[in-house]
Amino acid sequence: MSGQIDLLHAPQRFGSFAELEAALLNLTGDPLEAEGGRIVIYRGNPAARLMIVGEAPGAEEDRLGQPFVGKSGKLLDAILQSVGFDPAADIFVTNSAFRRPHDNRKPTTEEIEWYRPWLMEIIRVIDPVIILLTGAVALQSVLDERRGITKVRGDWFALDGRKVMPIFHPAYLLRNPSSAEGSPKRLMWGDVQEVRRVFDALD
Ligand code: URA
């Protein structure tokens, strides 16, 4: 993993998710603080074995205080439900940056790197077996992978013994609604079926 971790801002190791969540909710001095958004951490089940990592909260997420609760989130839930996952029980959803960037721009590399140790601590504490990275920002944050999402989506990577798969961001699917053979939607469908197969084979 490249990129210098700023040790002054790196989180301690927390004994429970409740402690980590409390510390994150009190986060201050982070690079997106000045843009005025609130801290948005997660939705779903902290005991889930499947984690989804997105980009950053949008307007709806900032309003409601949970990730992926707007249009993209509704599509994400529908995709997961299509292979039998219950978003409230089976999945823990979080982001690479924990505040909304102004005007919904993508977080910069510096911002991604600032929040990364916090995301890594969330991953360590939640301890998922499978992590899905939706889109390029999550791919950069978790795997420091700069190849495009279209090159690596659907491939399995390993991270500290966890299985990690990059997938398309649901916002990309909303912009590319075709479900013709070879379309992003079709590829996503194949990817989540593969995730379901691997999840079902876990002991
Ligand atoms: N897109 C994301 O990547 N994360 C959210 O929480 C909402 C939209």
mmCIF file of C-alpha atoms and ligand atoms in Angstrom:
data_model
loop_
_atom_site.group_PDB
_atom_site.id
_atom_site.type_symbol
_atom_site.label_atom_id
_atom_site.label_comp_id
_atom_site.label_asym_id
_atom_site.label_seq_id
_atom_site.Cartn_x
_atom_site.Cartn_y
_atom_site.Cartn_z
ATOM 1 C CA MET A 1 0.000 0.000 0.000
ATOM 2 C CA SER A 2 1.669 3.247 -1.053
ATOM 3 C CA GLY A 3 0.912 6.677 0.328
ATOM 4 C CA GLN A 4 2.187 7.951 3.608
ATOM 5 C CA ILE A 5 -0.142 7.356 6.502
ATOM 6 C CA ASP A 6 -0.205 10.457 8.644
ATOM 7 C CA LEU A 7 0.493 8.978 12.047
ATOM 8 C CA LEU A 8 -0.866 12.028 13.836
ATOM 9 C CA HIS A 9 -4.259 11.267 12.351
ATOM 10 C CA ALA A 10 -4.135 7.481 12.330
ATOM 11 C CA PRO A 11 -6.689 5.992 14.681
ATOM 12 C CA GLN A 12 -5.743 3.879 17.630
ATOM 13 C CA ARG A 13 -6.839 0.251 17.636
ATOM 14 C CA PHE A 14 -10.326 0.048 19.095
ATOM 15 C CA GLY A 15 -11.673 -2.805 21.205
ATOM 16 C CA SER A 16 -15.188 -2.623 19.838
ATOM 17 C CA PHE A 17 -17.088 -1.138 16.943
ATOM 18 C CA ALA A 18 -19.092 1.021 19.386
ATOM 19 C CA GLU A 19 -15.871 2.709 20.563
ATOM 20 C CA LEU A 20 -14.634 3.159 17.009
ATOM 21 C CA GLU A 21 -17.976 4.602 15.932
ATOM 22 C CA ALA A 22 -17.971 7.038 18.867
ATOM 23 C CA ALA A 23 -14.461 8.223 17.991
ATOM 24 C CA LEU A 24 -15.369 8.653 14.329
ATOM 25 C CA LEU A 25 -18.513 10.605 15.176
ATOM 26 C CA ASN A 26 -16.288 13.043 17.071
ATOM 27 C CA LEU A 27 -13.758 13.264 14.248
ATOM 28 C CA THR A 28 -12.417 16.734 13.706
ATOM 29 C CA GLY A 29 -9.566 18.193 11.664
ATOM 30 C CA ASP A 30 -10.272 15.861 8.755
ATOM 31 C CA PRO A 31 -9.869 17.261 5.240
ATOM 32 C CA LEU A 32 -13.579 17.372 4.350
ATOM 33 C CA GLU A 33 -14.692 18.949 7.631
ATOM 34 C CA ALA A 34 -14.548 22.460 6.183
ATOM 35 C CA GLU A 35 -17.001 21.446 3.447
ATOM 36 C CA GLY A 36 -19.678 21.299 6.102
ATOM 37 C CA GLY A 37 -20.972 17.749 5.913
ATOM 38 C CA ARG A 38 -21.618 15.502 8.862
ATOM 39 C CA ILE A 39 -19.770 12.265 9.544
ATOM 40 C CA VAL A 40 -21.526 9.329 7.857
ATOM 41 C CA ILE A 41 -20.194 5.934 8.900
ATOM 42 C CA TYR A 42 -22.302 2.909 8.088
ATOM 43 C CA ARG A 43 -25.566 1.125 7.704
ATOM 44 C CA GLY A 44 -26.377 -2.562 7.986
ATOM 45 C CA ASN A 45 -25.172 -5.168 10.422
ATOM 46 C CA PRO A 46 -21.807 -4.780 12.206
ATOM 47 C CA ALA A 47 -21.770 -8.587 12.591
ATOM 48 C CA ALA A 48 -22.164 -9.168 8.831
ATOM 49 C CA ARG A 49 -19.557 -11.215 6.938
ATOM 50 C CA LEU A 50 -20.007 -9.170 3.775
ATOM 51 C CA MET A 51 -18.847 -5.531 3.644
ATOM 52 C CA ILE A 52 -19.432 -2.998 0.893
ATOM 53 C CA VAL A 53 -17.129 0.002 0.557
ATOM 54 C CA GLY A 54 -18.297 2.980 -1.503
ATOM 55 C CA GLU A 55 -16.849 6.379 -2.332
ATOM 56 C CA ALA A 56 -18.232 9.124 -0.074
ATOM 57 C CA PRO A 57 -21.632 10.297 1.157
ATOM 58 C CA GLY A 58 -23.813 12.323 -1.208
ATOM 59 C CA ALA A 59 -26.552 14.798 -0.369
ATOM 60 C CA GLU A 60 -29.086 12.193 0.733
ATOM 61 C CA GLU A 61 -26.512 10.361 2.833
ATOM 62 C CA ASP A 62 -25.497 13.624 4.503
ATOM 63 C CA ARG A 63 -29.145 14.384 5.230
ATOM 64 C CA LEU A 64 -29.939 10.950 6.674
ATOM 65 C CA GLY A 65 -26.565 10.093 8.227
ATOM 66 C CA GLN A 66 -26.180 6.712 6.499
ATOM 67 C CA PRO A 67 -24.268 5.602 3.393
ATOM 68 C CA PHE A 68 -25.974 4.602 0.161
ATOM 69 C CA VAL A 69 -29.499 5.751 0.975
ATOM 70 C CA GLY A 70 -30.095 7.701 -2.261
ATOM 71 C CA LYS A 71 -30.687 6.437 -5.805
ATOM 72 C CA SER A 72 -27.380 4.560 -5.970
ATOM 73 C CA GLY A 73 -28.084 2.886 -2.653
ATOM 74 C CA LYS A 74 -31.530 1.743 -3.744
ATOM 75 C CA LEU A 75 -30.019 0.147 -6.844
ATOM 76 C CA LEU A 76 -27.244 -1.413 -4.757
ATOM 77 C CA ASP A 77 -29.820 -2.944 -2.409
ATOM 78 C CA ALA A 78 -31.874 -4.265 -5.328
ATOM 79 C CA ILE A 79 -28.765 -5.889 -6.835
ATOM 80 C CA LEU A 80 -27.860 -7.539 -3.529
ATOM 81 C CA GLN A 81 -31.435 -8.646 -2.915
ATOM 82 C CA SER A 82 -31.523 -10.197 -6.401
ATOM 83 C CA VAL A 83 -29.079 -12.841 -5.147
ATOM 84 C CA GLY A 84 -30.809 -13.263 -1.808
ATOM 85 C CA PHE A 85 -28.856 -10.940 0.507
ATOM 86 C CA ASP A 86 -30.833 -8.979 3.089
ATOM 87 C CA PRO A 87 -29.132 -5.542 3.228
ATOM 88 C CA ALA A 88 -30.086 -5.005 6.886
ATOM 89 C CA ALA A 89 -28.942 -8.421 8.141
ATOM 90 C CA ASP A 90 -26.271 -9.723 5.772
ATOM 91 C CA ILE A 91 -24.276 -6.629 4.885
ATOM 92 C CA PHE A 92 -22.271 -3.807 6.442
ATOM 93 C CA VAL A 93 -22.047 -0.750 4.166
ATOM 94 C CA THR A 94 -19.465 2.019 4.543
ATOM 95 C CA ASN A 95 -17.433 4.472 2.465
ATOM 96 C CA SER A 96 -13.851 5.477 1.683
ATOM 97 C CA ALA A 97 -14.435 9.044 2.926
ATOM 98 C CA PHE A 98 -16.790 9.809 5.770
ATOM 99 C CA ARG A 99 -18.030 13.252 4.813
ATOM 100 C CA ARG A 100 -19.673 14.566 1.678
ATOM 101 C CA PRO A 101 -17.281 16.376 -0.659
ATOM 102 C CA HIS A 102 -18.647 19.709 -1.758
ATOM 103 C CA ASP A 103 -20.736 19.409 -4.955
ATOM 104 C CA ASN A 104 -20.381 15.623 -4.891
ATOM 105 C CA ARG A 105 -16.922 15.713 -6.432
ATOM 106 C CA LYS A 106 -14.721 12.632 -6.078
ATOM 107 C CA PRO A 107 -12.482 12.694 -3.007
ATOM 108 C CA THR A 108 -8.894 13.594 -3.895
ATOM 109 C CA THR A 109 -6.009 11.176 -3.369
ATOM 110 C CA GLU A 110 -4.966 13.180 -0.277
ATOM 111 C CA GLU A 111 -8.476 12.885 1.155
ATOM 112 C CA ILE A 112 -8.679 9.179 0.358
ATOM 113 C CA GLU A 113 -5.343 8.632 2.095
ATOM 114 C CA TRP A 114 -6.341 10.687 5.131
ATOM 115 C CA TYR A 115 -9.484 8.612 5.760
ATOM 116 C CA ARG A 116 -7.890 5.284 4.766
ATOM 117 C CA PRO A 117 -6.527 4.353 8.245
ATOM 118 C CA TRP A 118 -10.025 4.847 9.648
ATOM 119 C CA LEU A 119 -11.508 2.628 6.960
ATOM 120 C CA MET A 120 -8.803 0.034 7.652
ATOM 121 C CA GLU A 121 -9.671 0.145 11.348
ATOM 122 C CA ILE A 122 -13.361 -0.353 10.492
ATOM 123 C CA ILE A 123 -12.392 -3.373 8.390
ATOM 124 C CA ARG A 124 -10.210 -4.764 11.205
ATOM 125 C CA VAL A 125 -12.936 -4.343 13.837
ATOM 126 C CA ILE A 126 -15.905 -5.513 11.733
ATOM 127 C CA ASP A 127 -13.762 -8.379 10.414
ATOM 128 C CA PRO A 128 -15.698 -9.202 7.222
ATOM 129 C CA VAL A 129 -14.813 -12.272 5.181
ATOM 130 C CA ILE A 130 -15.780 -10.697 1.845
ATOM 131 C CA ILE A 131 -15.397 -7.033 0.867
ATOM 132 C CA LEU A 132 -16.911 -5.532 -2.280
ATOM 133 C CA LEU A 133 -15.337 -2.311 -3.512
ATOM 134 C CA THR A 134 -17.817 -0.232 -5.494
ATOM 135 C CA GLY A 135 -15.962 1.947 -7.968
ATOM 136 C CA ALA A 136 -12.515 3.460 -8.418
ATOM 137 C CA VAL A 137 -12.262 5.400 -5.149
ATOM 138 C CA ALA A 138 -12.865 2.317 -2.990
ATOM 139 C CA LEU A 139 -10.455 0.387 -5.216
ATOM 140 C CA GLN A 140 -7.787 3.035 -4.645
ATOM 141 C CA SER A 141 -8.470 3.289 -0.933
ATOM 142 C CA VAL A 142 -8.505 -0.390 -0.017
ATOM 143 C CA LEU A 143 -6.179 -1.974 -2.592
ATOM 144 C CA ASP A 144 -4.208 1.067 -3.803
ATOM 145 C CA GLU A 145 -5.088 -0.223 -7.263
ATOM 146 C CA ARG A 146 -5.011 2.377 -10.040
ATOM 147 C CA ARG A 147 -6.081 0.127 -12.922
ATOM 148 C CA GLY A 148 -9.574 1.061 -14.034
ATOM 149 C CA ILE A 149 -12.564 -0.659 -12.506
ATOM 150 C CA THR A 150 -13.498 -2.159 -15.889
ATOM 151 C CA LYS A 151 -10.119 -3.986 -15.912
ATOM 152 C CA VAL A 152 -10.405 -5.530 -12.462
ATOM 153 C CA ARG A 153 -14.105 -5.821 -11.651
ATOM 154 C CA GLY A 154 -15.142 -9.350 -10.930
ATOM 155 C CA ASP A 155 -11.590 -10.416 -9.968
ATOM 156 C CA TRP A 156 -10.820 -11.643 -6.454
ATOM 157 C CA PHE A 157 -8.019 -9.977 -4.496
ATOM 158 C CA ALA A 158 -6.709 -10.892 -1.036
ATOM 159 C CA LEU A 159 -6.393 -8.464 1.874
ATOM 160 C CA ASP A 160 -5.259 -9.827 5.251
ATOM 161 C CA GLY A 161 -6.954 -13.134 4.532
ATOM 162 C CA ARG A 162 -10.169 -11.506 3.311
ATOM 163 C CA LYS A 163 -11.604 -11.942 -0.164
ATOM 164 C CA VAL A 164 -11.976 -8.600 -1.941
ATOM 165 C CA MET A 165 -13.800 -7.999 -5.217
ATOM 166 C CA PRO A 166 -14.047 -4.668 -7.060
ATOM 167 C CA ILE A 167 -17.446 -4.137 -8.677
ATOM 168 C CA PHE A 168 -19.012 -1.307 -10.644
ATOM 169 C CA HIS A 169 -20.361 1.619 -8.673
ATOM 170 C CA PRO A 170 -24.172 1.634 -8.831
ATOM 171 C CA ALA A 171 -24.093 5.265 -10.043
ATOM 172 C CA TYR A 172 -22.235 4.001 -13.130
ATOM 173 C CA LEU A 173 -25.013 1.481 -13.714
ATOM 174 C CA LEU A 174 -27.604 4.253 -13.390
ATOM 175 C CA ARG A 175 -25.771 6.130 -16.151
ATOM 176 C CA ASN A 176 -25.537 2.953 -18.287
ATOM 177 C CA PRO A 177 -28.979 1.376 -18.019
ATOM 178 C CA SER A 178 -28.665 -1.121 -20.908
ATOM 179 C CA SER A 179 -28.777 -4.745 -19.855
ATOM 180 C CA ALA A 180 -27.608 -6.071 -23.220
ATOM 181 C CA GLU A 181 -25.011 -8.845 -23.358
ATOM 182 C CA GLY A 182 -21.645 -7.411 -22.203
ATOM 183 C CA SER A 183 -23.199 -4.266 -20.666
ATOM 184 C CA PRO A 184 -22.068 -3.087 -17.201
ATOM 185 C CA LYS A 185 -25.406 -4.259 -15.760
ATOM 186 C CA ARG A 186 -24.948 -7.765 -17.167
ATOM 187 C CA LEU A 187 -21.371 -7.893 -15.879
ATOM 188 C CA MET A 188 -22.559 -6.771 -12.435
ATOM 189 C CA TRP A 189 -25.168 -9.495 -12.431
ATOM 190 C CA GLY A 190 -22.438 -12.092 -13.080
ATOM 191 C CA ASP A 191 -20.240 -10.563 -10.371
ATOM 192 C CA VAL A 192 -22.885 -10.686 -7.644
ATOM 193 C CA GLN A 193 -23.762 -14.243 -8.567
ATOM 194 C CA GLU A 194 -20.085 -15.143 -8.106
ATOM 195 C CA VAL A 195 -20.114 -13.334 -4.726
ATOM 196 C CA ARG A 196 -23.192 -15.316 -3.708
ATOM 197 C CA ARG A 197 -21.485 -18.585 -4.695
ATOM 198 C CA VAL A 198 -18.367 -17.792 -2.699
ATOM 199 C CA PHE A 199 -20.402 -16.551 0.276
ATOM 200 C CA ASP A 200 -22.432 -19.778 0.302
ATOM 201 C CA ALA A 201 -19.236 -21.835 0.297
ATOM 202 C CA LEU A 202 -17.871 -20.109 3.453
ATOM 203 C CA ASP A 203 -17.827 -22.314 6.520
HETATM 204 N N1 URA B 1 -22.178 6.796 -3.366
HETATM 205 C C1 URA B 1 -21.229 6.285 -2.551
HETATM 206 O O1 URA B 1 -20.179 5.838 -3.015
HETATM 207 N N2 URA B 1 -21.464 6.240 -1.256
HETATM 208 C C2 URA B 1 -22.599 6.669 -0.723
HETATM 209 O O2 URA B 1 -22.744 6.585 0.478
HETATM 210 C C3 URA B 1 -23.563 7.214 -1.579
HETATM 211 C C4 URA B 1 -23.334 7.266 -2.895
#
